[in-house]
Amino acid sequence: MRKAALHNLGCKVNAYETAAMQEMLEGAGYEIVPFQEQADLYIINTCTVTNIADRKSRQMLHRARKMNPKAVVVAAGCYVQAQEEEHHPADPSVDIVIGNNRKKDLLQILDEYMHGRETVKKWGTESEKSLPAGQQEEAAQGAEPENSRAFARQEKAAGGRKNGAAQRSTLLSRVIDINHTKEYEELHLTRPGEHTRAYIKVQDGCNQFCSYCIIPFARGRVRSRSMESVVEEVRGLARNGYREVVLTGIHLSSYGMDFRQAAQNREKIESSGGMNIEETEGSRAGWEGTDLLSLIRAVHEVDGILRIRLGSLEPRIITEEFVRTAAGLEKLCPHFHLSLQSGCDATLKRMNRRYTTEEYYDKCCLLRKYFQNPALTTDIIVGFPGETEEEFAASMEFADKVDFYETHIFKYSRREGTKAAAMADQIPESVKAERSQRMIELGKQKQAAYERSFLGQEVEVLLEEQMETGGRKYQVGHTREYLKIALETEENLQNCIRKIRITDDLQIIH
């Protein structure tokens, strides 16, 4: 049996896609082994959010090649997509490149490579973006153009690889122009890695273009998964025993925006006496009620699912109507991650974030108005170009005011190809580190205070795994607010919900 190993870098969306590729391989008869073991096939789902992520992606590709010089090494995802956009040369460690929106074709691409059905062309002489217009459209929709790419690898002067590896002369590349596709890549999962909680990708792409972020160029524009497809997958997960789902996407708050835009375009064409509805590009039934709130309601109706969580949200989606309706959905957990990035308006403006701190604070107050003691979490970047000590102090003061449960702190990392990378007044690493530590300390204080607010309360915990420490056995799980709780017991209560009274802060673990 052929052996395959996969490694994921980056976000929850990447993790979902990696798990979906693993299911494809299992269905095709591959034995999945840990990444550190020798395999016939290595797949690295890469990340490009920072220069550090790029470096980690390259390191994992080179590690795979070193572990088995004869293996087929596949580089997939954002790093290779961005490298293609920026016209970087091929990595000699890689046999196959699969860009975003092509992971669904993994088995077909592997078959093409294994059977050598590609016409070998010199690196850089042809790409899907240089094909005739008709073939460009096919490529953008995920179809296989007649002249698909296969580039010659630039072998080192010594030729071949060491350790007896057979020489390989071709790199098979499947990378579409992600910025000009409207297709949502359909991937499906029946058995996610976790046993109780399943992450479900419902959206891809981003239209925000924050000044520090390369992701819109690596993931393309907003594309949403049909509600029917999401609900079908959730039903399957419920049948397989999953009790909790997390709806996630690259820019989750934009879910359905592309559907609504297509509907508006269709209405314009119809009102002008143009095409019939069937002829309108991207037309599909059921445009109404295709926003994130409608999707949450649809998932809420699935029997067997007891909890729904949401991935990262943009503050602007938090309206009175949204929160009031959401609060009436008992399965929706009071745990909201609202991306902040900075608590200083001047910094937010340079970041091209489209809200002010006042607007953000109002959204937090709305959530606290309709949900009892909800867990509010966020991300904050310190050391963004031009961040003065006064701006950082304003950011600290705002984080103190909001009282987040968890604050994920990131030192600004320069990413070539973004506007922020070219900004003046880049902050020294030593200053970033010092500011990061101060913000982390504040975050710890806020987290401890939030956790103490649950002392003496009875909470509902979905138990997920067993833990043993000091000779004692515990079942560990999460509350609806995502506090991690330990219950001392000899029973196996995995995937069960129990009410537990928190009498000691030692019951809350990290």
Short mmCIF file of C-alpha atoms in Angstrom, two decimals:
data_model
loop_
_atom_site.label_atom_id
_atom_site.label_comp_id
_atom_site.label_asym_id
_atom_site.label_seq_id
_atom_site.Cartn_x
_atom_site.Cartn_y
_atom_site.Cartn_z
CA MET A 1 0.00 0.00 0.00
CA ARG A 2 1.28 3.47 -0.90
CA LYS A 3 2.00 5.70 2.07
CA ALA A 4 1.14 9.40 2.25
CA ALA A 5 1.97 12.03 4.85
CA LEU A 6 0.41 15.47 5.11
CA HIS A 7 1.47 18.58 7.00
CA ASN A 8 -0.62 21.69 7.51
CA LEU A 9 0.63 25.23 8.04
CA GLY A 10 -1.53 28.21 8.86
CA CYS A 11 -5.20 28.82 9.53
CA LYS A 12 -8.28 26.70 10.25
CA VAL A 13 -9.30 26.95 6.59
CA ASN A 14 -5.99 25.37 5.62
CA ALA A 15 -6.52 22.68 8.25
CA TYR A 16 -9.95 21.88 6.78
CA GLU A 17 -8.49 21.62 3.28
CA THR A 18 -5.66 19.39 4.49
CA ALA A 19 -8.15 17.07 6.19
CA ALA A 20 -10.24 16.96 3.00
CA MET A 21 -7.18 16.02 0.94
CA GLN A 22 -6.36 13.30 3.47
CA GLU A 23 -9.86 11.84 3.05
CA MET A 24 -9.37 11.82 -0.72
CA LEU A 25 -6.12 9.90 -0.37
CA GLU A 26 -7.63 7.41 2.06
CA GLY A 27 -10.45 6.81 -0.39
CA ALA A 28 -7.89 6.17 -3.12
CA GLY A 29 -6.18 3.50 -1.03
CA TYR A 30 -3.30 5.41 0.53
CA GLU A 31 -2.14 4.60 4.04
CA ILE A 32 -1.76 7.86 5.99
CA VAL A 33 1.36 7.98 8.16
CA PRO A 34 2.76 10.70 10.45
CA PHE A 35 4.71 13.36 8.61
CA GLN A 36 7.99 12.48 10.33
CA GLU A 37 7.85 8.94 8.93
CA GLN A 38 9.03 7.85 5.50
CA ALA A 39 6.29 8.03 2.88
CA ASP A 40 5.85 7.70 -0.87
CA LEU A 41 3.95 10.97 -1.05
CA TYR A 42 4.30 14.14 1.02
CA ILE A 43 1.76 16.96 0.83
CA ILE A 44 2.47 20.27 2.53
CA ASN A 45 -0.44 22.71 2.63
CA THR A 46 1.50 25.94 2.83
CA CYS A 47 0.95 29.40 4.34
CA THR A 48 2.13 32.82 3.20
CA VAL A 49 0.62 35.24 5.71
CA THR A 50 4.10 36.49 6.73
CA ASN A 51 7.68 36.14 5.52
CA ILE A 52 8.16 33.75 8.46
CA ALA A 53 5.29 31.60 7.15
CA ASP A 54 6.99 31.53 3.75
CA ARG A 55 10.20 30.33 5.37
CA LYS A 56 8.40 27.62 7.35
CA SER A 57 6.71 26.44 4.15
CA ARG A 58 10.06 26.10 2.39
CA GLN A 59 11.57 24.33 5.40
CA MET A 60 8.81 21.72 5.45
CA LEU A 61 9.14 21.09 1.71
CA HIS A 62 12.90 20.60 2.07
CA ARG A 63 12.37 18.37 5.12
CA ALA A 64 10.02 16.14 3.15
CA ARG A 65 12.55 15.81 0.35
CA LYS A 66 15.29 14.97 2.83
CA MET A 67 13.19 12.29 4.56
CA ASN A 68 12.69 10.42 1.30
CA PRO A 69 14.54 11.71 -1.79
CA LYS A 70 12.51 9.31 -3.95
CA ALA A 71 9.12 10.47 -2.72
CA VAL A 72 6.73 12.71 -4.61
CA VAL A 73 6.59 16.09 -2.84
CA VAL A 74 3.50 18.23 -3.33
CA ALA A 75 3.41 21.92 -2.41
CA ALA A 76 -0.15 23.17 -2.10
CA GLY A 77 -1.92 26.34 -1.06
CA CYS A 78 -1.16 29.96 -0.32
CA TYR A 79 2.64 30.02 -0.42
CA VAL A 80 2.84 28.48 -3.88
CA GLN A 81 -0.09 30.58 -5.08
CA ALA A 82 1.69 33.77 -4.00
CA GLN A 83 5.00 32.55 -5.45
CA GLU A 84 3.28 32.03 -8.79
CA GLU A 85 1.72 35.50 -8.66
CA GLU A 86 5.15 36.98 -7.91
CA HIS A 87 6.89 34.87 -10.63
CA HIS A 88 9.39 33.19 -8.34
CA PRO A 89 11.43 30.30 -9.76
CA ALA A 90 10.59 26.67 -9.00
CA ASP A 91 11.79 25.03 -5.79
CA PRO A 92 13.89 22.00 -6.74
CA SER A 93 12.50 20.08 -3.75
CA VAL A 94 9.01 20.06 -5.23
CA ASP A 95 7.48 17.71 -7.79
CA ILE A 96 3.92 19.03 -7.93
CA VAL A 97 2.51 22.50 -7.23
CA ILE A 98 -1.22 22.82 -6.49
CA GLY A 99 -2.58 26.31 -6.07
CA ASN A 100 -5.74 27.39 -4.29
CA ASN A 101 -9.00 26.25 -5.88
CA ARG A 102 -7.24 23.16 -7.29
CA LYS A 103 -6.93 20.99 -4.18
CA LYS A 104 -10.21 19.31 -5.08
CA ASP A 105 -8.38 17.90 -8.13
CA LEU A 106 -5.62 16.29 -6.06
CA LEU A 107 -6.20 12.71 -7.18
CA GLN A 108 -6.45 13.66 -10.85
CA ILE A 109 -3.27 15.72 -10.62
CA LEU A 110 -1.41 12.89 -8.90
CA ASP A 111 -2.59 10.49 -11.58
CA GLU A 112 -1.33 12.84 -14.30
CA TYR A 113 2.03 13.12 -12.66
CA MET A 114 2.42 9.41 -11.94
CA HIS A 115 1.54 8.42 -15.48
CA GLY A 116 3.55 11.17 -17.15
CA ARG A 117 0.67 12.47 -19.25
CA GLU A 118 1.97 16.05 -19.33
CA THR A 119 3.80 17.78 -22.13
CA VAL A 120 7.11 19.00 -20.70
CA LYS A 121 7.77 22.66 -21.28
CA LYS A 122 10.63 24.83 -20.04
CA TRP A 123 9.95 26.70 -16.80
CA GLY A 124 8.28 30.00 -17.44
CA THR A 125 7.44 29.51 -21.14
CA GLU A 126 3.74 28.94 -20.62
CA SER A 127 1.11 29.38 -17.95
CA GLU A 128 -2.63 29.31 -17.69
CA LYS A 129 -2.57 33.10 -17.54
CA SER A 130 -0.96 33.26 -21.00
CA LEU A 131 -3.45 30.89 -22.62
CA PRO A 132 -6.00 32.06 -25.23
CA ALA A 133 -9.04 33.76 -23.78
CA GLY A 134 -11.27 30.69 -24.03
CA GLN A 135 -8.80 28.50 -22.20
CA GLN A 136 -8.23 31.20 -19.56
CA GLU A 137 -11.94 31.04 -18.77
CA GLU A 138 -11.80 27.24 -18.54
CA ALA A 139 -8.82 27.45 -16.22
CA ALA A 140 -10.51 30.06 -14.04
CA GLN A 141 -13.47 27.72 -13.60
CA GLY A 142 -11.20 24.85 -12.62
CA ALA A 143 -11.45 23.03 -15.98
CA GLU A 144 -8.38 21.43 -17.49
CA PRO A 145 -7.08 23.59 -20.39
CA GLU A 146 -5.68 21.77 -23.42
CA ASN A 147 -2.15 23.02 -22.78
CA SER A 148 -1.92 22.46 -19.02
CA ARG A 149 1.36 23.43 -17.48
CA ALA A 150 4.30 21.22 -16.80
CA PHE A 151 7.54 23.06 -16.25
CA ALA A 152 11.07 21.71 -16.47
CA ARG A 153 12.80 21.78 -13.10
CA GLN A 154 16.08 23.64 -13.03
CA GLU A 155 18.35 20.86 -11.77
CA LYS A 156 21.55 21.72 -9.99
CA ALA A 157 24.72 21.58 -12.07
CA ALA A 158 25.71 18.35 -10.33
CA GLY A 159 22.54 16.79 -11.72
CA GLY A 160 19.95 14.63 -10.01
CA ARG A 161 19.63 14.18 -6.28
CA LYS A 162 21.94 12.57 -3.81
CA ASN A 163 21.32 9.40 -1.82
CA GLY A 164 20.40 7.39 -4.87
CA ALA A 165 17.34 9.42 -5.78
CA ALA A 166 16.17 9.10 -9.33
CA GLN A 167 16.58 12.22 -11.40
CA ARG A 168 13.36 14.11 -12.04
CA SER A 169 13.15 16.63 -14.83
CA THR A 170 9.62 18.01 -14.55
CA LEU A 171 7.56 20.07 -12.16
CA LEU A 172 3.82 19.70 -12.62
CA SER A 173 2.13 22.98 -11.77
CA ARG A 174 -1.59 23.50 -11.35
CA VAL A 175 -2.10 27.14 -10.37
CA ILE A 176 -4.98 29.21 -11.72
CA ASP A 177 -5.26 33.00 -11.73
CA ILE A 178 -7.00 33.09 -8.36
CA ASN A 179 -7.88 36.78 -8.66
CA HIS A 180 -10.19 36.17 -11.61
CA THR A 181 -12.27 33.19 -10.56
CA LYS A 182 -15.78 33.16 -9.12
CA GLU A 183 -15.79 29.42 -8.44
CA TYR A 184 -15.97 28.18 -4.87
CA GLU A 185 -13.83 25.09 -4.47
CA GLU A 186 -16.05 22.27 -3.21
CA LEU A 187 -14.32 20.11 -0.63
CA HIS A 188 -16.05 17.80 1.83
CA LEU A 189 -15.27 16.18 5.16
CA THR A 190 -16.90 13.29 6.96
CA ARG A 191 -14.27 12.66 9.66
CA PRO A 192 -12.35 15.74 10.84
CA GLY A 193 -9.30 15.22 13.03
CA GLU A 194 -11.05 16.10 16.29
CA HIS A 195 -13.57 13.67 17.72
CA THR A 196 -16.22 16.07 19.00
CA ARG A 197 -15.72 19.37 17.17
CA ALA A 198 -15.69 19.83 13.39
CA TYR A 199 -14.43 22.89 11.52
CA ILE A 200 -16.37 23.54 8.33
CA LYS A 201 -15.11 25.80 5.58
CA VAL A 202 -18.00 27.84 4.20
CA GLN A 203 -16.24 30.73 2.46
CA ASP A 204 -13.02 31.60 0.67
CA GLY A 205 -11.29 34.79 -0.46
CA CYS A 206 -11.19 38.35 0.84
CA ASN A 207 -11.95 41.79 -0.61
CA GLN A 208 -10.60 43.87 2.28
CA PHE A 209 -6.96 44.48 1.25
CA CYS A 210 -5.62 45.44 4.65
CA SER A 211 -2.27 47.09 4.11
CA TYR A 212 -0.29 44.37 5.92
CA CYS A 213 -2.02 41.35 4.36
CA ILE A 214 -1.14 39.29 1.27
CA ILE A 215 -4.11 36.93 1.61
CA PRO A 216 -6.42 38.60 -0.96
CA PHE A 217 -3.72 37.92 -3.56
CA ALA A 218 -3.24 34.31 -2.44
CA ARG A 219 -6.91 33.46 -1.91
CA GLY A 220 -8.65 35.71 -4.45
CA ARG A 221 -11.98 37.46 -4.10
CA VAL A 222 -14.89 36.44 -1.88
CA ARG A 223 -16.48 33.14 -2.88
CA SER A 224 -19.14 31.40 -0.80
CA ARG A 225 -20.16 27.78 -0.45
CA SER A 226 -23.81 27.06 -1.12
CA MET A 227 -25.97 26.76 1.95
CA GLU A 228 -27.23 23.40 0.73
CA SER A 229 -23.68 22.02 0.56
CA VAL A 230 -22.85 23.27 4.06
CA VAL A 231 -26.01 21.81 5.59
CA GLU A 232 -25.44 18.49 3.83
CA GLU A 233 -21.95 18.24 5.31
CA VAL A 234 -23.18 19.21 8.78
CA ARG A 235 -25.86 16.50 8.61
CA GLY A 236 -23.22 13.94 7.69
CA LEU A 237 -21.02 15.03 10.59
CA ALA A 238 -23.97 14.79 12.98
CA ARG A 239 -24.66 11.24 11.77
CA ASN A 240 -21.02 10.44 12.50
CA GLY A 241 -21.41 11.61 16.09
CA TYR A 242 -20.08 15.16 16.01
CA ARG A 243 -21.82 17.48 18.44
CA GLU A 244 -20.17 20.83 17.70
CA VAL A 245 -19.37 22.63 14.45
CA VAL A 246 -17.29 25.74 13.83
CA LEU A 247 -18.16 27.75 10.71
CA THR A 248 -14.96 29.18 9.29
CA GLY A 249 -13.68 31.02 6.23
CA ILE A 250 -10.99 33.39 5.05
CA HIS A 251 -13.36 36.33 5.63
CA LEU A 252 -16.38 34.70 7.24
CA SER A 253 -18.35 37.92 7.61
CA SER A 254 -18.50 38.21 3.80
CA TYR A 255 -20.39 34.94 3.44
CA GLY A 256 -23.03 35.26 0.72
CA MET A 257 -21.82 38.64 -0.54
CA ASP A 258 -20.97 37.14 -3.93
CA PHE A 259 -24.42 35.56 -4.15
CA ARG A 260 -26.08 38.92 -3.53
CA GLN A 261 -23.85 40.70 -6.05
CA ALA A 262 -24.69 38.11 -8.69
CA ALA A 263 -28.40 38.53 -7.93
CA GLN A 264 -28.12 42.29 -8.35
CA ASN A 265 -26.31 41.86 -11.66
CA ARG A 266 -29.01 39.45 -12.80
CA GLU A 267 -31.75 41.94 -11.90
CA LYS A 268 -29.98 44.67 -13.86
CA ILE A 269 -29.78 42.45 -16.93
CA GLU A 270 -33.42 41.39 -16.63
CA SER A 271 -34.63 44.96 -16.14
CA SER A 272 -32.74 46.06 -19.26
CA GLY A 273 -34.32 43.30 -21.34
CA GLY A 274 -31.06 41.38 -21.64
CA MET A 275 -30.36 37.69 -21.01
CA ASN A 276 -32.79 35.24 -19.55
CA ILE A 277 -32.17 34.20 -15.98
CA GLU A 278 -30.71 30.88 -17.16
CA GLU A 279 -28.12 32.70 -19.26
CA THR A 280 -26.87 34.97 -16.51
CA GLU A 281 -23.33 34.14 -15.42
CA GLY A 282 -23.24 32.60 -11.96
CA SER A 283 -27.02 32.39 -11.64
CA ARG A 284 -28.40 29.86 -9.18
CA ALA A 285 -31.61 29.33 -7.32
CA GLY A 286 -32.29 30.71 -3.89
CA TRP A 287 -30.43 34.01 -3.69
CA GLU A 288 -32.55 35.29 -0.84
CA GLY A 289 -31.40 34.66 2.70
CA THR A 290 -27.82 33.88 1.76
CA ASP A 291 -25.99 35.88 4.41
CA LEU A 292 -24.07 34.50 7.39
CA LEU A 293 -27.02 34.79 9.75
CA SER A 294 -29.20 32.76 7.40
CA LEU A 295 -26.49 30.10 7.21
CA ILE A 296 -26.26 29.93 11.02
CA ARG A 297 -30.03 29.46 11.21
CA ALA A 298 -29.91 26.66 8.64
CA VAL A 299 -27.16 24.83 10.54
CA HIS A 300 -29.10 25.39 13.76
CA GLU A 301 -31.92 23.21 12.36
CA VAL A 302 -29.68 20.15 11.93
CA ASP A 303 -30.58 17.42 14.41
CA GLY A 304 -27.68 16.06 16.46
CA ILE A 305 -25.63 19.26 16.37
CA LEU A 306 -25.74 20.80 19.84
CA ARG A 307 -23.27 23.66 19.48
CA ILE A 308 -22.33 26.15 16.77
CA ARG A 309 -19.28 28.39 16.91
CA LEU A 310 -18.14 31.06 14.50
CA GLY A 311 -14.68 31.80 13.19
CA SER A 312 -13.21 35.30 13.19
CA LEU A 313 -15.73 38.08 12.52
CA GLU A 314 -15.37 41.62 11.26
CA PRO A 315 -16.90 44.18 13.64
CA ARG A 316 -19.20 45.59 10.97
CA ILE A 317 -21.31 42.43 10.84
CA ILE A 318 -22.32 42.97 14.48
CA THR A 319 -25.59 44.88 14.13
CA GLU A 320 -28.57 45.04 16.48
CA GLU A 321 -30.57 42.75 14.18
CA PHE A 322 -27.71 40.25 13.83
CA VAL A 323 -27.06 40.00 17.56
CA ARG A 324 -30.72 39.97 18.60
CA THR A 325 -31.47 37.13 16.16
CA ALA A 326 -28.28 35.24 17.04
CA ALA A 327 -29.08 35.42 20.75
CA GLY A 328 -32.32 33.56 20.06
CA LEU A 329 -30.44 30.58 18.61
CA GLU A 330 -29.73 28.39 21.64
CA LYS A 331 -27.08 26.29 19.88
CA LEU A 332 -24.93 29.32 19.06
CA CYS A 333 -22.17 29.60 21.64
CA PRO A 334 -21.55 32.98 23.35
CA HIS A 335 -17.96 33.02 22.12
CA PHE A 336 -17.06 35.65 19.54
CA HIS A 337 -13.71 36.46 17.98
CA LEU A 338 -13.79 40.05 16.73
CA SER A 339 -10.66 41.00 14.84
CA LEU A 340 -9.29 44.30 16.22
CA GLN A 341 -5.59 44.52 15.15
CA SER A 342 -5.05 47.86 16.92
CA GLY A 343 -6.75 49.94 19.58
CA CYS A 344 -5.52 53.18 18.01
CA ASP A 345 -7.52 54.92 15.28
CA ALA A 346 -4.45 56.33 13.53
CA THR A 347 -2.90 52.87 13.30
CA LEU A 348 -6.17 51.35 12.12
CA LYS A 349 -6.28 53.88 9.30
CA ARG A 350 -2.75 52.97 8.13
CA MET A 351 -3.77 49.31 8.30
CA ASN A 352 -6.78 50.06 6.07
CA ARG A 353 -9.11 48.62 8.69
CA ARG A 354 -12.55 50.04 8.01
CA TYR A 355 -13.80 50.90 11.49
CA THR A 356 -12.87 53.09 14.42
CA THR A 357 -12.26 52.04 18.00
CA GLU A 358 -15.53 53.71 18.99
CA GLU A 359 -17.44 51.62 16.45
CA TYR A 360 -15.64 48.48 17.62
CA TYR A 361 -16.47 49.15 21.26
CA ASP A 362 -20.14 49.66 20.38
CA LYS A 363 -20.17 46.19 18.79
CA CYS A 364 -18.74 44.64 21.95
CA CYS A 365 -21.43 46.36 24.00
CA LEU A 366 -24.12 44.99 21.67
CA LEU A 367 -22.88 41.44 22.21
CA ARG A 368 -22.86 41.95 25.97
CA LYS A 369 -26.35 43.40 25.83
CA TYR A 370 -27.88 40.26 24.29
CA PHE A 371 -25.56 37.49 25.59
CA GLN A 372 -24.82 36.87 29.25
CA ASN A 373 -21.10 37.29 29.92
CA PRO A 374 -19.96 36.27 26.41
CA ALA A 375 -16.33 35.42 25.74
CA LEU A 376 -14.88 38.11 23.47
CA THR A 377 -11.51 37.34 21.94
CA THR A 378 -9.37 39.23 19.45
CA ASP A 379 -6.07 39.68 17.60
CA ILE A 380 -3.76 42.66 18.09
CA ILE A 381 -0.67 43.54 16.06
CA VAL A 382 2.07 45.46 17.87
CA GLY A 383 4.89 47.32 16.18
CA PHE A 384 3.02 48.16 12.99
CA PRO A 385 4.99 50.63 10.82
CA GLY A 386 4.78 54.12 12.27
CA GLU A 387 3.34 52.99 15.62
CA THR A 388 4.58 55.55 18.12
CA GLU A 389 4.75 54.96 21.85
CA GLU A 390 1.65 57.14 22.17
CA GLU A 391 -0.23 55.01 19.62
CA PHE A 392 0.80 51.83 21.37
CA ALA A 393 -0.34 53.30 24.70
CA ALA A 394 -3.72 54.07 23.10
CA SER A 395 -3.95 50.48 21.90
CA MET A 396 -3.15 49.19 25.39
CA GLU A 397 -5.72 51.50 26.94
CA PHE A 398 -8.40 50.33 24.52
CA ALA A 399 -7.65 46.63 25.13
CA ASP A 400 -7.91 47.35 28.86
CA LYS A 401 -11.27 49.04 28.33
CA VAL A 402 -12.83 46.21 26.27
CA ASP A 403 -11.92 43.41 28.73
CA PHE A 404 -11.22 40.62 26.26
CA TYR A 405 -11.21 37.01 27.44
CA GLU A 406 -8.27 36.16 25.18
CA THR A 407 -6.00 38.45 23.20
CA HIS A 408 -3.75 36.92 20.57
CA ILE A 409 -0.72 39.18 20.21
CA PHE A 410 1.34 39.30 17.02
CA LYS A 411 4.50 41.26 16.44
CA TYR A 412 4.18 42.90 13.06
CA SER A 413 5.97 40.78 10.47
CA ARG A 414 6.89 42.40 7.21
CA ARG A 415 5.37 40.66 4.20
CA GLU A 416 6.85 41.61 0.83
CA GLY A 417 4.18 42.51 -1.70
CA THR A 418 2.01 44.41 0.79
CA LYS A 419 1.70 48.18 1.19
CA ALA A 420 2.84 48.02 4.80
CA ALA A 421 6.15 46.43 3.80
CA ALA A 422 7.05 49.61 1.92
CA MET A 423 5.93 52.00 4.65
CA ALA A 424 8.41 54.28 6.36
CA ASP A 425 9.18 54.07 10.08
CA GLN A 426 9.47 50.30 10.40
CA ILE A 427 9.70 49.43 14.10
CA PRO A 428 12.86 47.72 15.46
CA GLU A 429 12.42 44.11 16.58
CA SER A 430 13.49 44.96 20.12
CA VAL A 431 10.68 47.53 20.43
CA LYS A 432 8.15 45.06 19.00
CA ALA A 433 9.23 42.44 21.52
CA GLU A 434 8.92 44.85 24.46
CA ARG A 435 5.46 46.02 23.35
CA SER A 436 4.35 42.45 22.73
CA GLN A 437 5.31 41.46 26.26
CA ARG A 438 3.41 44.37 27.79
CA MET A 439 0.29 43.49 25.80
CA ILE A 440 0.63 39.81 26.69
CA GLU A 441 0.77 40.66 30.40
CA LEU A 442 -2.39 42.74 30.09
CA GLY A 443 -4.05 39.88 28.25
CA LYS A 444 -3.18 37.42 31.02
CA GLN A 445 -4.72 39.70 33.63
CA LYS A 446 -7.93 40.04 31.62
CA GLN A 447 -8.14 36.32 30.97
CA ALA A 448 -7.74 35.52 34.67
CA ALA A 449 -10.43 38.05 35.60
CA TYR A 450 -12.89 36.58 33.09
CA GLU A 451 -12.25 33.05 34.30
CA ARG A 452 -12.77 34.09 37.93
CA SER A 453 -16.22 35.38 37.00
CA PHE A 454 -17.31 31.74 36.56
CA LEU A 455 -16.33 30.61 40.07
CA GLY A 456 -19.35 29.18 41.87
CA GLN A 457 -21.30 28.81 38.63
CA GLU A 458 -22.59 25.63 37.01
CA VAL A 459 -21.43 25.40 33.40
CA GLU A 460 -22.19 23.08 30.51
CA VAL A 461 -19.07 21.25 29.29
CA LEU A 462 -18.67 19.16 26.14
CA LEU A 463 -16.07 16.60 27.23
CA GLU A 464 -13.51 15.79 24.57
CA GLU A 465 -10.54 13.82 25.89
CA GLN A 466 -8.99 12.06 28.85
CA MET A 467 -6.03 13.47 30.76
CA GLU A 468 -4.01 11.95 33.58
CA THR A 469 -1.86 13.94 35.98
CA GLY A 470 -0.50 13.09 39.43
CA GLY A 471 -2.00 9.63 39.20
CA ARG A 472 -5.51 11.07 38.80
CA LYS A 473 -7.71 10.75 35.72
CA TYR A 474 -9.69 13.65 34.29
CA GLN A 475 -12.10 14.24 31.45
CA VAL A 476 -11.38 17.55 29.74
CA GLY A 477 -13.65 19.68 27.58
CA HIS A 478 -14.89 23.18 26.83
CA THR A 479 -17.77 25.31 28.04
CA ARG A 480 -19.94 27.21 25.60
CA GLU A 481 -17.67 30.22 26.25
CA TYR A 482 -14.64 28.02 25.39
CA LEU A 483 -13.18 27.78 28.88
CA LYS A 484 -11.26 24.52 29.16
CA ILE A 485 -12.52 22.56 32.17
CA ALA A 486 -11.23 19.38 33.84
CA LEU A 487 -13.58 16.91 35.56
CA GLU A 488 -12.00 14.27 37.80
CA THR A 489 -13.57 10.93 36.92
CA GLU A 490 -12.70 7.37 35.94
CA GLU A 491 -15.53 7.31 33.37
CA ASN A 492 -14.99 7.75 29.65
CA LEU A 493 -17.30 10.68 28.92
CA GLN A 494 -15.88 11.68 25.54
CA ASN A 495 -18.46 13.49 23.40
CA CYS A 496 -20.85 13.80 26.34
CA ILE A 497 -22.17 17.07 27.76
CA ARG A 498 -22.15 17.42 31.53
CA LYS A 499 -23.03 20.24 33.88
CA ILE A 500 -20.11 21.01 36.15
CA ARG A 501 -19.91 23.50 39.02
CA ILE A 502 -16.65 25.46 39.04
CA THR A 503 -15.57 25.68 42.65
CA ASP A 504 -11.84 26.16 42.16
CA ASP A 505 -9.90 28.03 39.48
CA LEU A 506 -7.67 24.94 39.22
CA GLN A 507 -10.54 23.31 37.32
CA ILE A 508 -9.87 25.80 34.50
CA ILE A 509 -6.84 24.70 32.53
CA HIS A 510 -4.86 26.20 29.67
#
